[in-house]
Amino acid sequence: MSTMDRSQRMRLGVGIVLLVAVVLAAIVLGRQQDYRVLFANLSDKDGGAIVAQLTQMNVPYKHADGGGAILIPADRVHDVRLRLATQGLPKGSVTGFELMETSRFGVTQFQERLNFQRGLEGELTRSIQALASVQGARVHLALPNQNGFFREQQKPSASVLVSLHPGRVLDRAQLAGIVHLVASSVPELAPSAVSVLDDTGKLLSQTPDGGNGEGVDAQQLLYVQQIEQQYARRIMDILEPVVGRNNVKAQVSAEVDFSQTESTSEQYRPNQTPDATTIRSQQVVESSGSANRTATGVPGAVANQPPGAAAAPINGANPAPTAAGQQQGTEEATRKRESITNYEVDKTVRVTRGNNWAIKRLSAAVVVNHQSAEERGKVVTKALSPEQIEQMTALVRETIGYNRERGDSVNLMNALFQVEKTNQTDLPLWKQAEVIDLARSFAWPLGALLLAALIILGLVRPALKSMGSTRSNKTATANQLDALEADQPARPALPPPVKANEPPEITPEQIRMEEARALAKANPVAVANILKSWVNGETA
């Protein structure tokens, strides 16, 4: 170290410090644990309860995504989840029937009904959120108070607000399932009283329109789409075996009559004989009696006498004549018979309601690709002949049930399909996800090794090399000077006479002197250190 100058010493010290820092960082980061997500999308209440429980369990945790997710060491995720589940965490922002478990003493009937309604809304919300397409939901129930003194009771109703995941939609079956789930969970709740809306305020459920037949609902549109798809599929199935797969395109447009008609007719048959009719009611009234005739004859004393005893027979025959000379009235028998018969009127009442959703018109458009043929080793395309086009048109007409009187139309065209050439380039190796993950896992170890190698080669190794070269130069200089010192110099003498045309002779002393001068010029520091040690009386 004493033979190194100041810059070399500083370079060596910096290299050693950086190397030690890299080694310590590698050790610390190598021992750092990998954190995984414990729970995400937590409410503030559940997040605080989970953090408090993790603190009691001495489990380290971190926050991510703005505090909406909690991360813990990867090797403890499953264990902590099970332990938190035993404590009912996370409870979620939706509260169900657990509200009834914490009822206080002295709760009024209104509060009890309100807690039951809130619990039922929470349970329905949890059930709806269990659907794969639903991200969030809210359920509002209108449960009227039932009173036995009211003649007409108000029926309950419900409203459901759903928030879907991006790119997800609810089909008709899922929507009907939500409606029936809510209707089946509330007593006396009809499915028509359940309204379902999305987060944009669009009404998803269709309520009946009272049977007035106005407008076209989603069920009718779905029916039209099914008819069009069915006829298009028939055309594809009949033409693909002829022209090949992906060589035919078909579209069908259907006009369906959704009008509802209702007619009532009454028919009367002509009068029939009494034997062929039905008696509705019959009434017979029969009465009999007798009446006195007005007296005739000469008025007088005899005529004014009261009548005698009646001598009429029981069967009502005419009475016997009175004695001669008696001028008095006679009795006359009377009979009356009335018969009233009411017959049923022959009447026929016929009510006809029409809602058969009949097809009014069909329009089919078909495009067929050119035929491919091989000529002289090359594949060429040819247009269809008029006979082939006519045959295919006839097949399409028979397939869809063509009816000229109904106004159906079929149009078949032969054209060359334009195929777009897509250059499928393989994903480069450095863009593949597996390679990126592997590079991320090895990035830090390799970076640490590379940094350490740069420090060693750039700082430590040059300093050590310069220190070794200094020591070797010092040793060589000392040996040469010792050799010069140990030699016995010749005494001064006059040089021999120089002959003409002869080079001067170089003595050994001159050679040693030149070598010492060259050594002093090449490494003055080493020569100065040797002279300094000689002056101080130190041995080399």
Coordinates of C-alpha atoms in Angstrom, one line a residue:
M1 CA 0.0 0.0 0.0
S2 CA 2.9 2.4 0.7
T3 CA 4.1 2.1 -2.9
M4 CA 0.8 3.2 -4.3
D5 CA 0.0 6.8 -5.0
R6 CA -3.1 8.7 -3.8
S7 CA -5.2 8.1 -6.8
Q8 CA -4.6 4.4 -6.9
R9 CA -5.4 4.1 -3.2
M10 CA -8.7 6.0 -3.7
R11 CA -9.6 3.9 -6.6
L12 CA -9.0 0.7 -4.7
G13 CA -11.0 1.9 -1.7
V14 CA -14.0 2.9 -3.8
G15 CA -14.0 -0.5 -5.5
I16 CA -13.9 -2.4 -2.3
V17 CA -16.8 -0.3 -0.8
L18 CA -18.9 -0.8 -3.9
L19 CA -18.2 -4.5 -4.0
V20 CA -19.2 -4.9 -0.3
A21 CA -22.4 -2.9 -1.0
V22 CA -23.4 -5.1 -3.9
V23 CA -22.8 -8.3 -1.8
L24 CA -24.9 -6.9 1.1
A25 CA -27.7 -5.8 -1.3
A26 CA -27.8 -9.3 -2.9
I27 CA -28.0 -10.9 0.5
V28 CA -30.8 -8.6 1.8
L29 CA -32.9 -8.9 -1.4
G30 CA -32.4 -12.6 -1.5
R31 CA -33.9 -13.0 1.9
Q32 CA -36.9 -10.7 1.1
Q33 CA -40.3 -12.6 1.0
D34 CA -42.6 -12.7 -1.9
Y35 CA -45.9 -11.0 -1.2
R36 CA -49.2 -12.1 -2.6
V37 CA -52.8 -10.7 -2.6
L38 CA -54.8 -11.8 0.4
F39 CA -58.0 -9.9 -0.4
A40 CA -58.9 -7.2 -3.0
N41 CA -61.7 -4.7 -3.5
L42 CA -62.4 -4.4 0.2
S43 CA -64.5 -1.8 1.8
D44 CA -63.0 0.4 4.5
K45 CA -64.8 -1.4 7.3
D46 CA -63.6 -4.9 6.2
G47 CA -60.1 -3.6 5.5
G48 CA -59.8 -2.2 9.0
A49 CA -61.0 -5.3 10.6
I50 CA -58.7 -7.5 8.6
V51 CA -55.7 -5.3 9.3
A52 CA -56.4 -5.4 13.0
Q53 CA -56.7 -9.1 12.9
L54 CA -53.4 -9.5 11.0
T55 CA -51.7 -7.3 13.6
Q56 CA -52.9 -9.6 16.4
M57 CA -51.7 -12.6 14.4
N58 CA -48.2 -11.0 13.8
V59 CA -48.5 -11.4 10.1
P60 CA -46.7 -8.7 8.0
Y61 CA -48.8 -7.0 5.4
K62 CA -48.6 -4.4 2.7
H63 CA -51.2 -2.2 0.9
A64 CA -51.5 -2.1 -2.9
D65 CA -53.8 -0.5 -5.5
G66 CA -54.5 2.6 -3.3
G67 CA -55.3 0.5 -0.2
G68 CA -58.0 -1.6 -1.9
A69 CA -55.8 -4.8 -1.7
I70 CA -53.9 -6.3 1.2
L71 CA -50.7 -8.3 0.5
I72 CA -49.1 -10.8 2.8
P73 CA -46.2 -13.3 2.4
A74 CA -47.0 -15.9 -0.3
D75 CA -46.4 -18.9 2.0
R76 CA -49.1 -17.8 4.5
V77 CA -51.9 -16.7 2.2
H78 CA -54.0 -19.8 2.4
D79 CA -53.5 -20.3 6.1
V80 CA -54.5 -16.7 6.9
R81 CA -57.6 -16.9 4.6
L82 CA -58.9 -19.9 6.5
R83 CA -58.2 -18.4 9.9
L84 CA -60.0 -15.2 8.9
A85 CA -62.9 -17.2 7.5
T86 CA -63.5 -18.8 10.8
Q87 CA -64.0 -15.3 12.3
G88 CA -66.4 -14.3 9.5
L89 CA -64.0 -11.9 7.7
P90 CA -64.4 -10.3 5.3
K91 CA -68.1 -9.7 6.0
G92 CA -68.6 -7.6 2.9
S93 CA -70.4 -4.3 2.5
V94 CA -73.7 -6.1 2.0
T95 CA -75.5 -7.1 5.2
G96 CA -77.9 -9.9 5.3
F97 CA -79.9 -11.7 8.0
E98 CA -77.1 -11.2 10.5
L99 CA -78.9 -8.0 11.3
M100 CA -81.5 -10.1 13.2
E101 CA -78.8 -11.7 15.3
T102 CA -77.8 -8.4 16.9
S103 CA -81.3 -7.2 17.8
R104 CA -81.5 -5.1 21.0
F105 CA -83.9 -5.3 23.8
G106 CA -87.0 -3.1 23.3
V107 CA -87.0 -3.1 19.5
T108 CA -90.3 -1.9 18.2
Q109 CA -92.4 -3.8 15.6
F110 CA -91.6 -1.2 13.0
Q111 CA -87.8 -1.6 13.6
E112 CA -88.1 -5.3 13.5
R113 CA -89.9 -5.2 10.2
L114 CA -87.4 -2.8 8.8
N115 CA -84.4 -5.0 9.9
F116 CA -86.1 -8.0 8.2
Q117 CA -86.6 -6.1 5.0
R118 CA -82.9 -4.9 5.0
G119 CA -81.8 -8.5 5.7
L120 CA -83.9 -9.8 2.9
E121 CA -82.5 -7.2 0.5
G122 CA -79.0 -8.0 1.5
E123 CA -79.4 -11.8 0.9
L124 CA -81.0 -11.2 -2.5
T125 CA -78.1 -8.8 -3.3
R126 CA -75.5 -11.5 -2.4
S127 CA -77.4 -14.1 -4.5
I128 CA -77.4 -11.8 -7.6
Q129 CA -73.8 -10.9 -7.2
A130 CA -72.9 -14.6 -7.3
L131 CA -73.6 -14.5 -11.0
A132 CA -70.5 -14.4 -13.2
S133 CA -71.6 -11.4 -15.3
V134 CA -72.7 -9.3 -12.3
Q135 CA -70.1 -7.1 -10.6
G136 CA -72.4 -5.4 -8.1
A137 CA -76.2 -5.2 -7.4
R138 CA -78.7 -3.4 -5.2
V139 CA -82.2 -4.6 -4.4
H140 CA -85.1 -2.4 -3.2
L141 CA -88.2 -4.1 -1.8
A142 CA -91.5 -2.3 -1.3
L143 CA -93.4 -4.4 1.3
P144 CA -96.7 -2.9 2.2
N145 CA -98.2 -3.4 5.6
Q146 CA -100.9 -6.1 5.3
N147 CA -104.1 -5.3 7.2
G148 CA -107.0 -7.6 7.5
F149 CA -109.5 -4.8 7.6
F150 CA -108.7 -3.7 4.1
R151 CA -110.8 -5.2 1.3
E152 CA -108.1 -4.8 -1.3
Q153 CA -104.5 -5.4 -0.1
Q154 CA -101.6 -3.6 -1.8
K155 CA -99.2 -6.0 -3.5
P156 CA -95.4 -5.9 -3.0
S157 CA -93.0 -4.8 -5.7
A158 CA -89.2 -4.9 -6.2
S159 CA -86.5 -3.1 -8.1
V160 CA -83.1 -4.5 -8.9
L161 CA -80.1 -2.4 -10.1
V162 CA -77.2 -4.4 -11.5
S163 CA -73.7 -3.4 -12.5
L164 CA -72.0 -5.7 -15.0
H165 CA -68.4 -6.5 -15.6
P166 CA -66.9 -4.7 -18.6
G167 CA -67.8 -6.6 -21.8
R168 CA -70.4 -8.7 -20.1
V169 CA -74.2 -8.8 -20.9
L170 CA -77.2 -10.5 -19.4
D171 CA -79.2 -12.7 -21.8
R172 CA -82.9 -13.3 -21.6
A173 CA -82.5 -16.5 -19.6
Q174 CA -80.3 -14.9 -16.9
L175 CA -82.6 -11.8 -16.7
A176 CA -85.6 -14.1 -16.2
G177 CA -83.7 -16.0 -13.6
I178 CA -83.1 -12.8 -11.6
V179 CA -86.7 -11.8 -11.9
H180 CA -88.0 -15.2 -10.7
L181 CA -85.3 -15.3 -7.9
V182 CA -86.7 -12.0 -6.4
A183 CA -90.3 -12.9 -7.0
S184 CA -89.9 -16.3 -5.4
S185 CA -88.2 -14.9 -2.3
V186 CA -91.0 -12.4 -1.4
P187 CA -94.5 -13.7 -0.6
E188 CA -97.2 -12.6 -3.1
L189 CA -94.7 -10.9 -5.3
A190 CA -95.6 -11.3 -9.0
P191 CA -92.8 -11.5 -11.6
S192 CA -94.4 -8.6 -13.4
A193 CA -93.8 -6.4 -10.4
V194 CA -90.0 -6.8 -10.5
S195 CA -88.0 -4.2 -12.5
V196 CA -84.4 -4.8 -13.4
L197 CA -82.1 -1.9 -14.5
D198 CA -78.5 -1.7 -15.4
D199 CA -76.0 0.9 -14.2
T200 CA -76.8 3.2 -17.2
G201 CA -80.5 3.4 -16.2
K202 CA -81.7 1.1 -19.0
L203 CA -84.7 -1.0 -18.2
L204 CA -83.8 -4.6 -18.9
S205 CA -87.0 -6.4 -17.8
Q206 CA -90.1 -6.1 -19.9
T207 CA -93.4 -5.6 -18.2
P208 CA -96.7 -6.7 -19.8
D209 CA -98.6 -3.9 -21.7
G210 CA -102.0 -5.0 -20.6
G211 CA -102.7 -7.1 -23.6
N212 CA -103.2 -4.2 -26.0
G213 CA -100.8 -5.6 -28.5
E214 CA -99.1 -2.2 -29.0
G215 CA -95.4 -2.2 -29.8
V216 CA -92.9 -5.0 -30.3
D217 CA -91.2 -6.3 -27.2
A218 CA -87.8 -8.1 -26.9
Q219 CA -89.5 -11.5 -27.1
Q220 CA -90.9 -10.8 -30.5
L221 CA -87.6 -9.4 -31.8
L222 CA -85.9 -12.6 -30.5
Y223 CA -88.5 -14.7 -32.3
V224 CA -87.7 -12.8 -35.6
Q225 CA -84.0 -13.3 -35.1
Q226 CA -84.5 -17.0 -34.5
I227 CA -86.5 -17.4 -37.7
E228 CA -84.0 -15.6 -39.8
Q229 CA -81.1 -17.6 -38.4
Q230 CA -82.9 -20.8 -38.9
Y231 CA -83.6 -20.1 -42.5
A232 CA -80.1 -18.9 -43.1
R233 CA -78.7 -22.1 -41.5
R234 CA -80.9 -24.2 -43.8
I235 CA -79.6 -22.4 -46.9
M236 CA -76.0 -22.9 -45.7
D237 CA -76.6 -26.6 -45.0
I238 CA -78.1 -27.2 -48.5
L239 CA -75.4 -25.3 -50.5
E240 CA -72.2 -26.0 -48.6
P241 CA -71.9 -29.6 -49.8
V242 CA -72.2 -28.4 -53.4
V243 CA -69.9 -25.4 -53.4
G244 CA -67.7 -26.2 -50.4
R245 CA -67.3 -24.8 -47.0
N246 CA -66.8 -21.0 -46.6
N247 CA -67.8 -20.6 -50.3
V248 CA -71.4 -19.4 -49.6
K249 CA -72.9 -16.6 -47.5
A250 CA -76.6 -16.2 -46.9
Q251 CA -78.9 -13.7 -45.1
V252 CA -82.6 -13.9 -44.6
S253 CA -85.0 -11.1 -43.7
A254 CA -88.4 -12.1 -42.3
E255 CA -91.5 -10.0 -41.8
V256 CA -93.7 -11.4 -39.0
D257 CA -97.3 -10.3 -38.3
F258 CA -97.6 -9.8 -34.5
S259 CA -101.1 -8.3 -34.7
Q260 CA -103.7 -9.8 -32.3
T261 CA -107.2 -10.2 -33.6
E262 CA -110.4 -11.1 -31.7
S263 CA -113.8 -11.8 -33.2
T264 CA -117.2 -12.8 -31.7
S265 CA -120.1 -14.2 -33.7
E266 CA -123.7 -15.3 -32.8
Q267 CA -125.6 -17.7 -35.0
Y268 CA -129.4 -18.6 -34.8
R269 CA -130.9 -21.7 -36.4
P270 CA -134.4 -21.4 -38.0
N271 CA -137.5 -22.5 -36.1
Q272 CA -137.8 -26.2 -35.6
T273 CA -140.7 -28.6 -34.8
P274 CA -141.7 -28.9 -31.1
D275 CA -140.4 -32.4 -31.0
A276 CA -136.9 -31.2 -32.1
T277 CA -136.7 -28.3 -29.7
T278 CA -135.9 -28.0 -26.0
I279 CA -138.5 -26.8 -23.6
R280 CA -137.1 -24.1 -21.2
S281 CA -140.3 -23.7 -19.1
Q282 CA -144.0 -24.7 -19.3
Q283 CA -147.0 -23.4 -17.4
V284 CA -150.6 -24.8 -17.5
V285 CA -153.5 -22.9 -15.7
E286 CA -156.9 -24.7 -15.5
S287 CA -160.0 -23.4 -13.6
S288 CA -163.7 -24.5 -13.4
G289 CA -166.9 -23.0 -11.8
S290 CA -170.6 -22.1 -12.1
A291 CA -172.6 -18.9 -12.4
N292 CA -176.4 -18.1 -12.0
R293 CA -178.4 -17.0 -15.0
T294 CA -180.6 -14.0 -15.0
A295 CA -184.2 -14.7 -14.1
T296 CA -186.7 -14.6 -17.0
G297 CA -190.5 -14.6 -17.2
V298 CA -193.3 -12.5 -15.9
P299 CA -192.3 -10.6 -12.9
G300 CA -194.6 -11.3 -9.9
A301 CA -194.7 -12.7 -6.5
V302 CA -193.5 -16.1 -7.6
A303 CA -190.6 -14.7 -9.4
N304 CA -189.6 -12.8 -6.3
Q305 CA -189.5 -15.9 -4.1
P306 CA -186.0 -17.1 -3.0
P307 CA -184.6 -20.0 -5.0
G308 CA -184.9 -23.5 -3.7
A309 CA -182.3 -26.0 -2.9
A310 CA -179.8 -26.8 -5.7
A311 CA -180.4 -29.9 -7.5
A312 CA -177.3 -29.9 -9.8
P313 CA -175.4 -33.2 -10.2
I314 CA -171.9 -33.6 -8.9
N315 CA -170.4 -34.0 -12.4
G316 CA -171.6 -30.6 -13.4
A317 CA -174.5 -31.6 -15.7
N318 CA -177.3 -29.2 -16.5
P319 CA -179.7 -28.8 -13.6
A320 CA -183.2 -30.2 -13.8
P321 CA -185.9 -27.8 -14.7
T322 CA -187.7 -26.1 -11.9
A323 CA -191.3 -26.5 -11.3
A324 CA -193.7 -24.9 -13.7
G325 CA -194.7 -21.5 -12.8
Q326 CA -191.5 -20.7 -11.0
Q327 CA -189.9 -17.7 -12.6
Q328 CA -186.2 -17.9 -11.2
G329 CA -182.6 -18.1 -12.6
T330 CA -180.6 -21.2 -13.3
E331 CA -176.9 -22.1 -12.7
E332 CA -174.4 -22.3 -15.6
A333 CA -171.1 -24.3 -15.4
T334 CA -167.8 -22.7 -16.6
R335 CA -164.3 -24.1 -17.4
K336 CA -161.0 -22.3 -18.3
R337 CA -157.6 -23.8 -19.4
E338 CA -154.4 -21.8 -20.2
S339 CA -151.1 -23.4 -21.3
I340 CA -147.8 -21.5 -21.8
T341 CA -144.7 -23.2 -23.2
N342 CA -141.3 -21.5 -23.6
Y343 CA -138.8 -23.1 -25.9
E344 CA -135.0 -22.5 -25.9
V345 CA -133.7 -20.4 -28.8
D346 CA -131.0 -22.2 -30.8
K347 CA -127.9 -19.9 -30.5
T348 CA -124.2 -20.4 -31.2
V349 CA -121.6 -17.9 -29.8
R350 CA -118.0 -18.2 -31.3
V351 CA -115.0 -16.2 -30.0
T352 CA -111.8 -16.3 -32.1
R353 CA -108.5 -14.8 -30.9
G354 CA -105.6 -14.7 -33.3
N355 CA -102.0 -14.5 -32.2
N356 CA -100.1 -17.0 -34.3
W357 CA -97.3 -14.7 -35.3
A358 CA -97.6 -15.6 -39.0
I359 CA -94.8 -14.9 -41.5
K360 CA -95.9 -12.2 -43.9
R361 CA -92.9 -12.2 -46.2
L362 CA -89.4 -13.7 -46.6
S363 CA -86.4 -12.3 -48.4
A364 CA -83.3 -14.3 -49.0
A365 CA -79.9 -13.0 -50.3
V366 CA -77.3 -15.6 -51.2
V367 CA -73.7 -15.1 -52.5
V368 CA -71.8 -18.0 -53.9
N369 CA -68.0 -18.0 -54.6
H370 CA -66.5 -18.9 -58.0
Q371 CA -65.6 -22.5 -58.6
S372 CA -62.0 -23.6 -58.3
A373 CA -60.5 -25.9 -60.9
E374 CA -57.0 -27.1 -61.7
E375 CA -55.6 -26.5 -65.2
R376 CA -52.1 -27.4 -66.2
G377 CA -51.0 -27.7 -62.6
K378 CA -52.5 -24.3 -61.6
V379 CA -55.6 -23.6 -59.6
V380 CA -58.0 -21.2 -61.4
T381 CA -61.4 -19.9 -60.6
K382 CA -64.4 -20.0 -62.9
A383 CA -67.9 -18.4 -62.7
L384 CA -70.9 -20.7 -62.4
S385 CA -73.0 -21.4 -65.4
P386 CA -76.6 -20.0 -65.7
E387 CA -77.9 -23.5 -65.3
Q388 CA -76.1 -24.0 -62.0
I389 CA -77.3 -20.7 -60.7
E390 CA -80.9 -21.6 -61.6
Q391 CA -80.6 -24.9 -59.9
M392 CA -79.2 -23.3 -56.7
T393 CA -81.9 -20.7 -56.7
A394 CA -84.5 -23.5 -56.9
L395 CA -82.9 -25.2 -54.0
V396 CA -83.0 -22.0 -51.9
R397 CA -86.6 -21.5 -52.8
E398 CA -87.6 -25.0 -51.7
T399 CA -85.5 -24.7 -48.5
I400 CA -87.2 -21.5 -47.2
G401 CA -90.7 -22.5 -48.5
Y402 CA -91.0 -19.9 -51.2
N403 CA -94.5 -18.5 -51.7
R404 CA -95.1 -16.1 -54.7
E405 CA -98.5 -15.0 -53.4
R406 CA -97.0 -14.0 -50.1
G407 CA -94.4 -11.8 -51.9
D408 CA -91.3 -13.8 -51.1
S409 CA -88.1 -13.0 -53.0
V410 CA -84.8 -14.9 -53.5
N411 CA -81.7 -13.4 -55.0
L412 CA -78.6 -15.6 -55.7
M413 CA -75.4 -14.0 -57.0
N414 CA -72.2 -15.6 -58.1
A415 CA -69.1 -13.5 -57.3
L416 CA -65.4 -14.0 -56.5
F417 CA -64.7 -13.7 -52.8
Q418 CA -62.0 -11.4 -51.7
V419 CA -59.7 -13.2 -49.3
E420 CA -57.5 -10.9 -47.2
K421 CA -54.0 -12.1 -46.8
T422 CA -52.9 -11.8 -43.2
N423 CA -49.2 -12.2 -42.4
Q424 CA -49.1 -14.2 -39.3
T425 CA -45.8 -13.3 -37.7
D426 CA -44.6 -15.3 -34.8
L427 CA -44.2 -13.4 -31.6
P428 CA -40.5 -12.7 -31.0
L429 CA -38.8 -14.6 -28.3
W430 CA -38.1 -11.5 -26.3
K431 CA -41.8 -10.5 -26.3
Q432 CA -43.2 -13.8 -25.0
A433 CA -44.7 -13.7 -21.5
E434 CA -42.7 -16.7 -20.3
V435 CA -39.4 -15.2 -21.4
I436 CA -40.3 -11.9 -19.8
D437 CA -41.2 -13.5 -16.5
L438 CA -38.0 -15.6 -16.6
A439 CA -35.9 -12.4 -17.3
R440 CA -37.6 -10.6 -14.4
S441 CA -36.8 -13.4 -12.0
F442 CA -33.1 -13.5 -13.0
A443 CA -32.6 -9.8 -13.6
W444 CA -31.5 -8.9 -10.1
P445 CA -29.0 -11.7 -9.6
L446 CA -27.4 -11.3 -13.0
G447 CA -27.3 -7.5 -12.5
A448 CA -25.6 -7.9 -9.2
L449 CA -23.0 -10.3 -10.6
L450 CA -22.4 -8.0 -13.6
L451 CA -22.0 -4.9 -11.3
A452 CA -19.6 -6.8 -9.1
A453 CA -17.5 -7.9 -12.1
L454 CA -17.4 -4.3 -13.4
I455 CA -16.2 -3.1 -10.0
I456 CA -13.5 -5.8 -9.7
L457 CA -12.3 -5.4 -13.3
G458 CA -12.5 -1.6 -13.4
L459 CA -11.3 -0.5 -10.0
V460 CA -9.9 -3.3 -7.8
R461 CA -7.9 -5.2 -10.4
P462 CA -6.0 -2.1 -11.9
A463 CA -5.1 -1.0 -8.4
L464 CA -3.7 -4.4 -7.5
K465 CA -1.9 -4.6 -10.8
S466 CA -0.3 -1.2 -10.4
M467 CA 0.8 -2.1 -6.9
G468 CA 2.5 -5.3 -8.1
S469 CA 4.3 -3.6 -10.9
T470 CA 5.6 -0.9 -8.5
R471 CA 7.1 -3.6 -6.2
S472 CA 8.7 -5.4 -9.1
N473 CA 10.3 -2.2 -10.4
K474 CA 11.6 -1.2 -7.0
T475 CA 13.2 -4.6 -6.5
A476 CA 14.9 -4.5 -10.0
T477 CA 16.2 -1.0 -9.4
A478 CA 17.6 -1.9 -6.0
N479 CA 19.4 -4.9 -7.5
Q480 CA 20.9 -2.8 -10.3
L481 CA 22.1 -0.1 -7.9
D482 CA 23.5 -2.7 -5.5
A483 CA 25.4 -4.2 -8.4
L484 CA 26.7 -0.8 -9.4
E485 CA 27.7 -0.2 -5.8
A486 CA 29.4 -3.6 -5.3
D487 CA 31.6 -3.2 -8.4
Q488 CA 35.1 -1.8 -7.9
P489 CA 35.6 1.2 -10.2
A490 CA 38.9 1.4 -12.0
R491 CA 41.2 4.2 -11.0
P492 CA 41.4 7.2 -13.2
A493 CA 44.0 6.9 -15.9
L494 CA 44.8 8.5 -19.1
P495 CA 43.0 7.1 -22.0
P496 CA 45.1 5.3 -24.5
P497 CA 46.0 7.0 -27.6
V498 CA 43.4 7.0 -30.2
K499 CA 44.4 5.7 -33.5
A500 CA 43.3 7.4 -36.6
N501 CA 40.2 6.0 -38.3
E502 CA 39.3 3.8 -35.2
P503 CA 36.1 4.2 -33.1
P504 CA 36.6 5.0 -29.4
E505 CA 36.5 2.1 -27.1
I506 CA 33.5 1.9 -24.6
T507 CA 34.5 0.9 -21.1
P508 CA 32.3 -1.1 -18.7
E509 CA 32.0 1.9 -16.4
Q510 CA 30.4 3.9 -19.1
I511 CA 28.0 1.0 -19.8
R512 CA 26.9 0.9 -16.1
M513 CA 26.5 4.7 -16.0
E514 CA 24.3 4.7 -19.1
E515 CA 22.1 1.9 -17.6
A516 CA 21.8 3.8 -14.3
R517 CA 20.7 7.0 -16.2
A518 CA 18.2 5.0 -18.2
L519 CA 16.8 3.4 -15.0
A520 CA 16.5 6.9 -13.4
K521 CA 14.6 8.2 -16.3
A522 CA 12.3 5.3 -16.6
N523 CA 11.4 5.0 -12.9
P524 CA 12.4 8.1 -11.1
V525 CA 10.1 7.3 -8.1
A526 CA 11.8 4.1 -7.3
V527 CA 15.3 5.7 -7.7
A528 CA 14.2 8.5 -5.4
N529 CA 12.9 6.0 -2.8
I530 CA 16.2 4.1 -2.9
L531 CA 18.3 7.2 -2.5
K532 CA 16.0 8.3 0.3
S533 CA 16.6 5.0 2.1
W534 CA 20.3 5.3 1.6
V535 CA 20.3 8.8 3.1
N536 CA 18.3 7.6 6.1
G537 CA 20.6 4.6 6.6
E538 CA 17.9 2.0 5.8
T539 CA 18.7 -1.2 4.0
A540 CA 16.9 -2.2 0.9

